[in-house]
N, C-alpha and C. Protein backbone atom coordinates (compact mmCIF):
# COMPACT_ATOMS: atom_id res chain seq x y z
N MET A 1 0.98 -1.24 0.05
CA MET A 1 -0.11 -0.24 -0.05
C MET A 1 1.09 1.51 -0.02
N LEU A 2 0.73 2.04 -0.80
CA LEU A 2 1.34 3.36 -1.18
C LEU A 2 0.73 4.34 -0.41
N ARG A 3 0.61 5.10 0.63
CA ARG A 3 -0.17 6.20 1.13
C ARG A 3 0.56 7.65 0.59
N VAL A 4 -0.69 8.50 -0.18
CA VAL A 4 0.16 9.50 -0.88
C VAL A 4 -0.98 10.42 -0.32
N ALA A 5 -0.89 12.10 -0.68
CA ALA A 5 -1.57 12.95 -0.26
C ALA A 5 -2.81 12.89 -1.19
N ASP A 6 -4.25 13.09 -1.13
CA ASP A 6 -5.52 13.33 -2.05
C ASP A 6 -4.63 14.34 -3.08
N GLU A 7 -4.12 15.07 -2.85
CA GLU A 7 -3.76 15.83 -4.37
C GLU A 7 -2.76 15.26 -4.62
N THR A 8 -1.89 14.93 -4.48
CA THR A 8 -1.30 13.82 -5.46
C THR A 8 -1.92 13.00 -6.39
N ARG A 9 -2.65 12.16 -4.92
CA ARG A 9 -3.24 10.98 -5.54
C ARG A 9 -4.43 11.48 -7.15
N GLU A 10 -4.76 12.69 -7.04
CA GLU A 10 -5.74 13.55 -7.93
C GLU A 10 -4.29 13.96 -8.95
N ARG A 11 -3.56 14.33 -8.86
CA ARG A 11 -2.73 14.86 -10.02
C ARG A 11 -2.02 13.34 -10.92
N VAL A 12 -1.97 12.52 -10.23
CA VAL A 12 -1.94 10.86 -11.05
C VAL A 12 -3.06 10.62 -12.01
N GLN A 13 -3.90 10.74 -11.42
CA GLN A 13 -4.88 9.95 -11.88
C GLN A 13 -5.64 11.24 -12.68
N ARG A 14 -4.97 12.67 -12.86
CA ARG A 14 -5.75 13.18 -14.15
C ARG A 14 -4.58 12.86 -15.05
N LEU A 15 -3.10 12.94 -14.77
CA LEU A 15 -2.40 12.90 -15.56
C LEU A 15 -2.60 11.10 -16.60
N ALA A 16 -3.07 10.43 -15.63
CA ALA A 16 -3.41 8.78 -16.11
C ALA A 16 -4.54 9.35 -17.41
N ARG A 17 -5.88 9.90 -16.95
CA ARG A 17 -6.42 10.07 -18.27
C ARG A 17 -6.15 11.42 -19.20
N ASP A 18 -5.25 12.00 -18.78
CA ASP A 18 -4.72 12.99 -19.57
C ASP A 18 -3.79 13.04 -21.26
N GLU A 19 -2.81 12.13 -20.47
CA GLU A 19 -1.82 11.53 -20.96
C GLU A 19 -1.40 10.24 -21.39
N PHE A 20 -2.31 9.37 -20.27
CA PHE A 20 -1.69 7.70 -20.81
C PHE A 20 -3.17 7.60 -21.30
N GLY A 21 -4.15 7.76 -21.92
CA GLY A 21 -5.43 7.41 -21.93
C GLY A 21 -6.08 6.35 -21.34
N GLY A 22 -6.11 7.01 -19.88
CA GLY A 22 -7.12 6.55 -19.08
C GLY A 22 -6.48 4.85 -18.17
N ALA A 23 -5.03 5.06 -18.42
CA ALA A 23 -3.71 3.67 -17.37
C ALA A 23 -4.42 3.96 -16.66
N SER A 24 -4.22 3.12 -15.52
CA SER A 24 -4.35 3.02 -13.91
C SER A 24 -2.84 3.92 -13.32
N ALA A 25 -3.36 4.28 -11.72
CA ALA A 25 -2.47 4.91 -11.06
C ALA A 25 -1.11 3.92 -11.00
N ASP A 26 -0.95 2.71 -11.08
CA ASP A 26 0.12 1.66 -11.02
C ASP A 26 0.78 1.97 -12.25
N GLU A 27 0.20 1.76 -13.50
CA GLU A 27 1.07 2.04 -15.12
C GLU A 27 1.18 3.18 -14.83
N THR A 28 0.45 4.39 -14.57
CA THR A 28 0.99 6.19 -14.85
C THR A 28 2.23 5.75 -13.79
N ILE A 29 2.55 5.41 -12.97
CA ILE A 29 3.32 6.03 -11.95
C ILE A 29 4.86 4.80 -12.44
N ARG A 30 4.57 3.51 -13.27
CA ARG A 30 5.53 2.86 -13.76
C ARG A 30 6.18 3.67 -14.85
N ARG A 31 4.83 4.47 -15.84
CA ARG A 31 5.71 5.21 -16.76
C ARG A 31 6.55 6.26 -16.33
N LEU A 32 6.25 6.54 -15.35
CA LEU A 32 6.66 8.16 -15.08
C LEU A 32 8.00 7.30 -14.35
N LEU A 33 8.55 6.62 -13.90
CA LEU A 33 9.55 5.76 -13.23
C LEU A 33 10.41 5.59 -14.20
N ASP A 34 9.73 4.94 -15.52
CA ASP A 34 10.66 4.66 -16.53
C ASP A 34 11.36 5.87 -17.29
N GLU A 35 10.53 6.80 -17.52
CA GLU A 35 10.62 8.17 -17.64
C GLU A 35 11.82 8.85 -17.17
N HIS A 36 11.56 8.67 -15.95
CA HIS A 36 12.91 9.24 -15.08
C HIS A 36 14.45 8.27 -15.22
N TRP A 37 14.09 6.98 -15.63
CA TRP A 37 15.52 6.47 -15.20
C TRP A 37 16.11 7.03 -16.75
N GLU A 38 15.33 6.81 -18.12
CA GLU A 38 15.42 7.43 -19.00
C GLU A 38 16.31 8.74 -18.80
N ALA A 39 15.58 9.64 -18.26
CA ALA A 39 16.27 10.89 -18.41
C ALA A 39 17.66 10.77 -17.18
N ALA A 40 17.56 9.95 -16.25
CA ALA A 40 18.86 10.26 -15.49
C ALA A 40 19.68 9.60 -16.55
N ALA A 41 19.75 8.46 -17.17
CA ALA A 41 20.83 7.81 -17.73
C ALA A 41 20.84 9.03 -18.50
N LEU A 42 20.35 9.48 -19.99
CA LEU A 42 20.61 10.09 -20.57
C LEU A 42 21.49 11.50 -20.15
N ALA A 43 21.02 11.95 -18.60
CA ALA A 43 21.91 12.90 -18.05
C ALA A 43 23.46 12.44 -18.19
N ALA A 44 23.64 11.09 -17.41
CA ALA A 44 24.86 10.53 -17.23
C ALA A 44 25.73 10.35 -17.91
N VAL A 45 25.18 9.79 -19.81
CA VAL A 45 25.81 9.91 -20.69
C VAL A 45 26.60 11.17 -21.05
N GLU A 46 25.25 12.20 -21.14
CA GLU A 46 25.72 13.85 -21.36
C GLU A 46 27.49 14.18 -20.60
N ARG A 47 27.49 13.94 -18.99
CA ARG A 47 28.34 14.30 -18.32
C ARG A 47 29.44 13.33 -18.56
N TYR A 48 29.19 12.43 -18.08
CA TYR A 48 30.76 11.87 -19.42
C TYR A 48 30.83 12.36 -20.58
N ARG A 49 30.39 12.35 -21.54
CA ARG A 49 30.80 13.28 -22.66
C ARG A 49 31.08 14.45 -22.87
N THR A 50 30.79 15.10 -21.88
CA THR A 50 31.36 16.48 -20.97
C THR A 50 32.94 16.44 -20.09
N ASP A 51 32.76 15.48 -19.10
CA ASP A 51 33.55 15.60 -18.21
C ASP A 51 34.90 14.62 -18.28
N ASP A 52 34.66 13.72 -19.51
CA ASP A 52 35.84 13.01 -19.70
C ASP A 52 35.64 12.78 -21.43
N PRO A 53 36.49 14.10 -22.05
CA PRO A 53 36.19 13.92 -23.73
C PRO A 53 37.24 13.44 -24.69
N GLN A 54 38.21 12.76 -24.10
CA GLN A 54 38.95 11.36 -23.97
C GLN A 54 38.34 10.45 -23.47
N GLY A 55 38.05 9.84 -22.76
CA GLY A 55 37.57 8.64 -22.56
C GLY A 55 35.99 8.43 -23.34
N TRP A 56 35.13 9.71 -23.24
CA TRP A 56 34.27 9.53 -24.72
C TRP A 56 34.68 9.00 -26.04
N ALA A 57 35.42 9.74 -26.68
CA ALA A 57 36.44 9.73 -28.00
C ALA A 57 36.46 8.60 -27.88
N ASP A 58 37.25 8.07 -27.05
CA ASP A 58 37.61 6.30 -27.35
C ASP A 58 36.52 5.47 -27.02
N TYR A 59 35.24 5.81 -26.23
CA TYR A 59 34.29 4.95 -26.41
C TYR A 59 33.66 4.67 -27.84
N LEU A 60 33.74 5.98 -28.45
CA LEU A 60 33.12 6.50 -29.82
C LEU A 60 34.08 5.10 -30.68
N ALA A 61 34.93 5.50 -30.63
CA ALA A 61 36.23 4.66 -31.50
C ALA A 61 35.85 3.34 -30.88
N GLU A 62 35.97 2.79 -29.83
CA GLU A 62 35.60 1.05 -29.87
C GLU A 62 34.26 0.81 -30.55
N ALA A 63 32.98 1.68 -30.27
CA ALA A 63 31.54 1.68 -30.75
C ALA A 63 31.79 1.34 -32.57
N GLU A 64 32.67 2.46 -33.18
CA GLU A 64 32.65 2.36 -34.49
C GLU A 64 33.76 0.63 -34.72
N HIS A 65 34.74 0.56 -34.10
CA HIS A 65 35.29 -0.42 -34.38
C HIS A 65 34.80 -1.76 -34.28
N LEU A 66 34.02 -1.95 -33.06
CA LEU A 66 32.73 -3.41 -32.95
C LEU A 66 31.80 -3.12 -33.87
N ALA A 67 31.38 -1.88 -34.46
CA ALA A 67 29.98 -2.06 -35.25
C ALA A 67 30.74 -2.25 -36.75
N ALA A 68 32.25 -2.48 -37.19
CA ALA A 68 32.72 -2.49 -38.29
C ALA A 68 32.76 -4.09 -38.40
N ALA A 69 32.91 -4.37 -37.19
CA ALA A 69 32.67 -6.11 -37.10
C ALA A 69 31.52 -6.87 -37.25
N ASP A 70 30.32 -6.17 -37.61
CA ASP A 70 29.07 -7.34 -37.57
C ASP A 70 29.14 -7.46 -39.19
N ALA A 71 28.65 -8.89 -39.30
CA ALA A 71 28.33 -9.27 -40.32
C ALA A 71 26.86 -9.31 -40.57
N PRO A 72 26.34 -9.72 -41.89
CA PRO A 72 25.16 -9.70 -42.60
C PRO A 72 24.48 -10.87 -41.70
N VAL A 73 23.36 -11.52 -41.38
CA VAL A 73 22.49 -13.00 -40.81
C VAL A 73 22.58 -13.28 -41.91
N THR A 74 22.93 -14.64 -41.99
CA THR A 74 22.34 -14.94 -43.46
C THR A 74 20.57 -16.07 -42.32
N ASP A 75 20.34 -16.43 -43.72
CA ASP A 75 19.11 -17.59 -43.09
C ASP A 75 19.32 -18.81 -43.53
N GLU A 76 19.81 -19.72 -42.30
CA GLU A 76 20.29 -21.32 -42.77
C GLU A 76 18.83 -22.04 -43.48
N TRP A 77 17.64 -21.44 -43.10
CA TRP A 77 16.49 -22.08 -43.59
C TRP A 77 16.23 -21.91 -45.36
N SER A 78 16.55 -21.18 -45.82
CA SER A 78 16.13 -20.59 -46.79
C SER A 78 17.12 -21.34 -48.42
N PRO A 79 16.58 -21.95 -49.38
CA PRO A 79 17.15 -22.71 -50.80
C PRO A 79 18.19 -21.51 -50.97
N ARG A 80 19.53 -22.25 -51.00
CA ARG A 80 20.89 -21.23 -51.97
C ARG A 80 20.57 -21.69 -53.48
């Protein structure tokens, strides 16, 4: 059980109705938590990019190297 102020409950219910197509309060809170996690992750990546330019450059170089190693997937079941 989660106890919240009446005003908070009303805000969640209004958001559920107006923004999430009538989702339940539980689903609305889950979506808000997911959005918060995503925003925090993006902020952390941005901090890494600005605080450690060399580390960021190394990360991009490694990602480029790994992407170049990708090979097309073949369908073993199709006739040749």
